[in-house]
Amino acid sequence: MILKSFRLKILIDELPILEHTKRYYFNIYGDANCFLCGVHKKVFHHIWLCPEVINLIHAHLDLIILFIRQFILENTKIHITLNEILSLGIWDVAYCDDKFIFVDLLRGFIPQLLIKHLQRFLTISQIHSLLTSIVESNTDFTKRSIWIPYCQALNIWKNDLNITRNIKRYFYRVDSFLHLHGIDHTNSERSCEGLLQFVYFSVNSFNYLVFGII
Ligand SMILES: [Zn+2]
């Protein structure tokens, strides 16, 4: 059983990834790149899109597509092709902040396009059942295959740099990171605006998300 708090954290971008930690320990980590690939940084999506784990994402995406097709077949006897599902345009695995991508689904957001497509074949209760299974599968995948290995690798990286708890306590600061990145509270939510038009926020969907979390 995945903890409710874990689902909420990936939904609202609150997992303690390195980029978040750097806000408080910038004097230790500096503006370091991803400790796995050594190149990327800054966006929350990178824990799924890092070149070191991207093959896992592709494999999980394939499983989700097959699961949707099989669910529709078993419940309606209707055969749909994999291409019909893939043509929805919500499965990209490259970062984009103004278009729905597969990582948004992994985080728990449900795209309108998927809901509308499923309504062609399934009843509301069947859609509810299907999406509940997908959310649970996605959360379990993120925790077991992405987050736990990420934390283990981060600890090894910190040990290699000899970053101990006492050192972190001594260097706790936030001002230098905010100053370097020009961050203030008036622009911190801007990156989500382009995504909102693609996400299903009706009463039914909200009920579904609450149900899924509990
Ligand atoms: Zn990386």
CSV table of C-alpha atoms and ligand atoms in Angstrom, one decimal:
chain,number,residue,atom,x,y,z
A,1,MET,CA,0.0,0.0,0.0
A,2,ILE,CA,1.6,3.3,-1.1
A,3,LEU,CA,1.4,6.0,1.5
A,4,LYS,CA,-1.0,8.8,0.9
A,5,SER,CA,1.7,11.3,1.6
A,6,PHE,CA,3.9,9.9,-1.2
A,7,ARG,CA,1.1,10.4,-3.8
A,8,LEU,CA,0.5,13.9,-2.6
A,9,LYS,CA,4.2,14.8,-2.8
A,10,ILE,CA,4.6,13.6,-6.4
A,11,LEU,CA,1.3,15.4,-7.3
A,12,ILE,CA,2.4,18.8,-5.9
A,13,ASP,CA,6.1,18.6,-6.6
A,14,GLU,CA,7.2,18.2,-3.0
A,15,LEU,CA,9.5,15.2,-3.0
A,16,PRO,CA,12.9,16.2,-1.5
A,17,ILE,CA,14.9,15.9,-4.7
A,18,LEU,CA,18.3,17.5,-4.9
A,19,GLU,CA,17.0,20.6,-6.5
A,20,HIS,CA,14.8,21.3,-3.5
A,21,THR,CA,17.6,20.5,-1.1
A,22,LYS,CA,19.9,22.9,-2.8
A,23,ARG,CA,17.5,25.8,-1.8
A,24,TYR,CA,18.6,25.2,1.8
A,25,TYR,CA,22.1,23.9,1.4
A,26,PHE,CA,23.3,25.9,-1.6
A,27,ASN,CA,26.7,26.6,0.1
A,28,ILE,CA,27.3,22.8,0.1
A,29,TYR,CA,25.8,21.7,-3.2
A,30,GLY,CA,26.2,24.8,-5.3
A,31,ASP,CA,24.4,24.8,-8.6
A,32,ALA,CA,25.2,21.1,-9.1
A,33,ASN,CA,23.8,19.1,-12.1
A,34,CYS,CA,21.9,15.9,-11.7
A,35,PHE,CA,24.2,13.4,-9.8
A,36,LEU,CA,23.1,10.6,-12.0
A,37,CYS,CA,23.6,11.9,-15.6
A,38,GLY,CA,25.8,14.9,-14.7
A,39,VAL,CA,24.0,17.1,-17.2
A,40,HIS,CA,20.4,18.2,-16.4
A,41,LYS,CA,18.9,19.9,-13.4
A,42,LYS,CA,16.2,22.2,-12.2
A,43,VAL,CA,12.9,20.5,-13.2
A,44,PHE,CA,11.0,18.0,-11.0
A,45,HIS,CA,10.2,15.9,-14.1
A,46,HIS,CA,13.9,15.0,-14.4
A,47,ILE,CA,13.7,12.2,-11.8
A,48,TRP,CA,11.6,10.3,-14.4
A,49,LEU,CA,13.3,11.7,-17.5
A,50,CYS,CA,17.0,11.4,-16.5
A,51,PRO,CA,18.8,9.5,-19.3
A,52,GLU,CA,19.9,7.0,-16.6
A,53,VAL,CA,16.3,5.9,-16.0
A,54,ILE,CA,14.5,6.8,-19.2
A,55,ASN,CA,14.5,3.1,-20.4
A,56,LEU,CA,12.4,2.2,-17.3
A,57,ILE,CA,9.9,4.9,-18.2
A,58,HIS,CA,9.5,3.6,-21.8
A,59,ALA,CA,9.0,0.1,-20.5
A,60,HIS,CA,6.4,1.2,-17.9
A,61,LEU,CA,4.6,3.3,-20.6
A,62,ASP,CA,4.4,0.2,-22.8
A,63,LEU,CA,2.8,-1.7,-19.9
A,64,ILE,CA,0.2,1.1,-19.3
A,65,ILE,CA,-0.8,1.2,-23.0
A,66,LEU,CA,-1.2,-2.6,-23.1
A,67,PHE,CA,-3.2,-2.5,-19.9
A,68,ILE,CA,-5.6,0.0,-21.3
A,69,ARG,CA,-6.2,-2.0,-24.5
A,70,GLN,CA,-6.7,-5.2,-22.5
A,71,PHE,CA,-9.1,-3.6,-20.0
A,72,ILE,CA,-11.3,-2.3,-22.9
A,73,LEU,CA,-11.2,-5.7,-24.6
A,74,GLU,CA,-12.1,-7.6,-21.5
A,75,ASN,CA,-15.0,-5.2,-20.5
A,76,THR,CA,-16.5,-4.5,-23.9
A,77,LYS,CA,-15.1,-7.1,-26.4
A,78,ILE,CA,-13.9,-4.2,-28.5
A,79,HIS,CA,-10.5,-4.5,-30.1
A,80,ILE,CA,-8.6,-1.2,-30.4
A,81,THR,CA,-5.1,-0.9,-31.7
A,82,LEU,CA,-2.1,0.3,-29.8
A,83,ASN,CA,-1.7,3.1,-32.3
A,84,GLU,CA,-5.3,4.3,-31.5
A,85,ILE,CA,-4.3,4.8,-27.9
A,86,LEU,CA,-0.8,6.2,-28.8
A,87,SER,CA,-2.4,8.8,-31.1
A,88,LEU,CA,-3.9,10.6,-28.2
A,89,GLY,CA,-0.7,12.7,-27.9
A,90,ILE,CA,-0.4,12.4,-24.1
A,91,TRP,CA,2.4,9.9,-24.0
A,92,ASP,CA,5.5,12.0,-24.8
A,93,VAL,CA,8.5,11.4,-22.5
A,94,ALA,CA,10.3,14.6,-23.3
A,95,TYR,CA,9.9,17.5,-21.0
A,96,CYS,CA,7.5,20.3,-22.0
A,97,ASP,CA,5.8,22.7,-19.6
A,98,ASP,CA,2.9,23.7,-21.9
A,99,LYS,CA,1.8,20.2,-23.1
A,100,PHE,CA,0.6,17.1,-21.3
A,101,ILE,CA,3.3,14.4,-21.1
A,102,PHE,CA,3.4,10.9,-19.7
A,103,VAL,CA,5.2,12.1,-16.6
A,104,ASP,CA,2.2,14.2,-15.7
A,105,LEU,CA,0.1,11.0,-15.7
A,106,LEU,CA,2.8,9.4,-13.5
A,107,ARG,CA,2.3,12.2,-11.1
A,108,GLY,CA,-1.4,11.6,-10.9
A,109,PHE,CA,-2.9,14.1,-13.3
A,110,ILE,CA,-5.6,12.8,-15.6
A,111,PRO,CA,-5.7,14.4,-19.1
A,112,GLN,CA,-9.0,15.4,-20.7
A,113,LEU,CA,-8.1,13.6,-23.9
A,114,LEU,CA,-7.8,10.2,-22.1
A,115,ILE,CA,-11.1,10.6,-20.3
A,116,LYS,CA,-13.0,11.6,-23.5
A,117,HIS,CA,-11.4,8.7,-25.5
A,118,LEU,CA,-12.3,6.1,-22.8
A,119,GLN,CA,-15.9,7.4,-22.7
A,120,ARG,CA,-16.3,6.1,-26.3
A,121,PHE,CA,-16.0,2.5,-25.0
A,122,LEU,CA,-16.5,2.4,-21.2
A,123,THR,CA,-19.0,3.4,-18.6
A,124,ILE,CA,-18.2,5.9,-15.9
A,125,SER,CA,-17.6,3.2,-13.3
A,126,GLN,CA,-15.4,1.3,-15.7
A,127,ILE,CA,-13.3,4.4,-16.4
A,128,HIS,CA,-13.1,4.9,-12.6
A,129,SER,CA,-11.8,1.4,-12.1
A,130,LEU,CA,-9.3,1.6,-15.0
A,131,LEU,CA,-7.9,5.0,-13.8
A,132,THR,CA,-7.7,3.8,-10.2
A,133,SER,CA,-5.6,0.8,-11.4
A,134,ILE,CA,-3.4,3.1,-13.5
A,135,VAL,CA,-2.8,5.6,-10.7
A,136,GLU,CA,-1.9,2.8,-8.3
A,137,SER,CA,0.4,1.2,-10.8
A,138,ASN,CA,2.1,4.5,-11.6
A,139,THR,CA,2.6,5.4,-8.0
A,140,ASP,CA,4.0,2.0,-7.1
A,141,PHE,CA,6.3,2.2,-10.2
A,142,THR,CA,7.6,5.7,-9.2
A,143,LYS,CA,8.2,4.7,-5.6
A,144,ARG,CA,9.9,1.3,-6.2
A,145,SER,CA,11.7,1.9,-9.6
A,146,ILE,CA,12.5,5.6,-9.5
A,147,TRP,CA,12.3,7.2,-6.0
A,148,ILE,CA,13.9,4.5,-3.8
A,149,PRO,CA,16.9,4.0,-6.2
A,150,TYR,CA,17.2,7.8,-6.6
A,151,CYS,CA,17.5,8.2,-2.8
A,152,GLN,CA,20.0,5.3,-2.6
A,153,ALA,CA,22.1,6.9,-5.3
A,154,LEU,CA,21.9,10.3,-3.7
A,155,ASN,CA,23.1,9.0,-0.4
A,156,ILE,CA,26.1,7.3,-2.1
A,157,TRP,CA,26.9,10.6,-3.9
A,158,LYS,CA,26.7,12.6,-0.6
A,159,ASN,CA,28.9,10.0,1.1
A,160,ASP,CA,31.5,10.3,-1.7
A,161,LEU,CA,31.5,14.1,-1.1
A,162,ASN,CA,31.6,13.6,2.7
A,163,ILE,CA,28.5,15.6,3.2
A,164,THR,CA,27.4,14.6,6.7
A,165,ARG,CA,24.3,15.7,8.8
A,166,ASN,CA,26.5,18.0,10.9
A,167,ILE,CA,27.9,19.8,7.8
A,168,LYS,CA,24.4,20.3,6.4
A,169,ARG,CA,23.2,21.7,9.8
A,170,TYR,CA,26.2,24.2,9.8
A,171,PHE,CA,25.6,25.4,6.2
A,172,TYR,CA,21.8,25.7,6.2
A,173,ARG,CA,21.0,28.8,4.2
A,174,VAL,CA,18.4,29.8,1.6
A,175,ASP,CA,19.2,33.3,0.5
A,176,SER,CA,22.1,32.5,-1.9
A,177,PHE,CA,20.0,30.1,-3.9
A,178,LEU,CA,17.0,32.4,-4.3
A,179,HIS,CA,19.3,35.3,-5.2
A,180,LEU,CA,21.2,33.3,-7.9
A,181,HIS,CA,18.0,32.1,-9.5
A,182,GLY,CA,16.0,35.3,-9.2
A,183,ILE,CA,13.2,33.4,-7.4
A,184,ASP,CA,10.4,35.2,-5.7
A,185,HIS,CA,6.9,34.2,-4.6
A,186,THR,CA,5.2,36.0,-7.4
A,187,ASN,CA,6.5,33.8,-10.2
A,188,SER,CA,7.0,30.4,-8.5
A,189,GLU,CA,3.8,28.9,-10.0
A,190,ARG,CA,4.1,30.2,-13.5
A,191,SER,CA,5.5,26.9,-15.0
A,192,CYS,CA,2.1,25.1,-14.4
A,193,GLU,CA,-0.1,27.5,-16.3
A,194,GLY,CA,0.4,26.0,-19.7
A,195,LEU,CA,-0.5,22.5,-18.4
A,196,LEU,CA,-3.8,23.4,-16.8
A,197,GLN,CA,-5.8,23.5,-20.1
A,198,PHE,CA,-4.9,19.8,-20.7
A,199,VAL,CA,-5.9,18.5,-17.3
A,200,TYR,CA,-9.4,17.3,-16.3
A,201,PHE,CA,-10.5,19.3,-13.3
A,202,SER,CA,-14.3,18.5,-13.2
A,203,VAL,CA,-16.0,17.4,-10.0
A,204,ASN,CA,-15.9,13.8,-11.1
A,205,SER,CA,-12.1,13.9,-11.7
A,206,PHE,CA,-11.5,15.6,-8.4
A,207,ASN,CA,-13.6,12.9,-6.6
A,208,TYR,CA,-11.5,10.3,-8.5
A,209,LEU,CA,-8.2,11.8,-7.3
A,210,VAL,CA,-9.4,12.0,-3.7
A,211,PHE,CA,-10.6,8.4,-3.9
A,212,GLY,CA,-7.3,7.4,-5.5
A,213,ILE,CA,-5.3,9.1,-2.7
A,214,ILE,CA,-7.3,7.6,0.1
B,1,ZN,ZN,20.0,13.1,-14.7
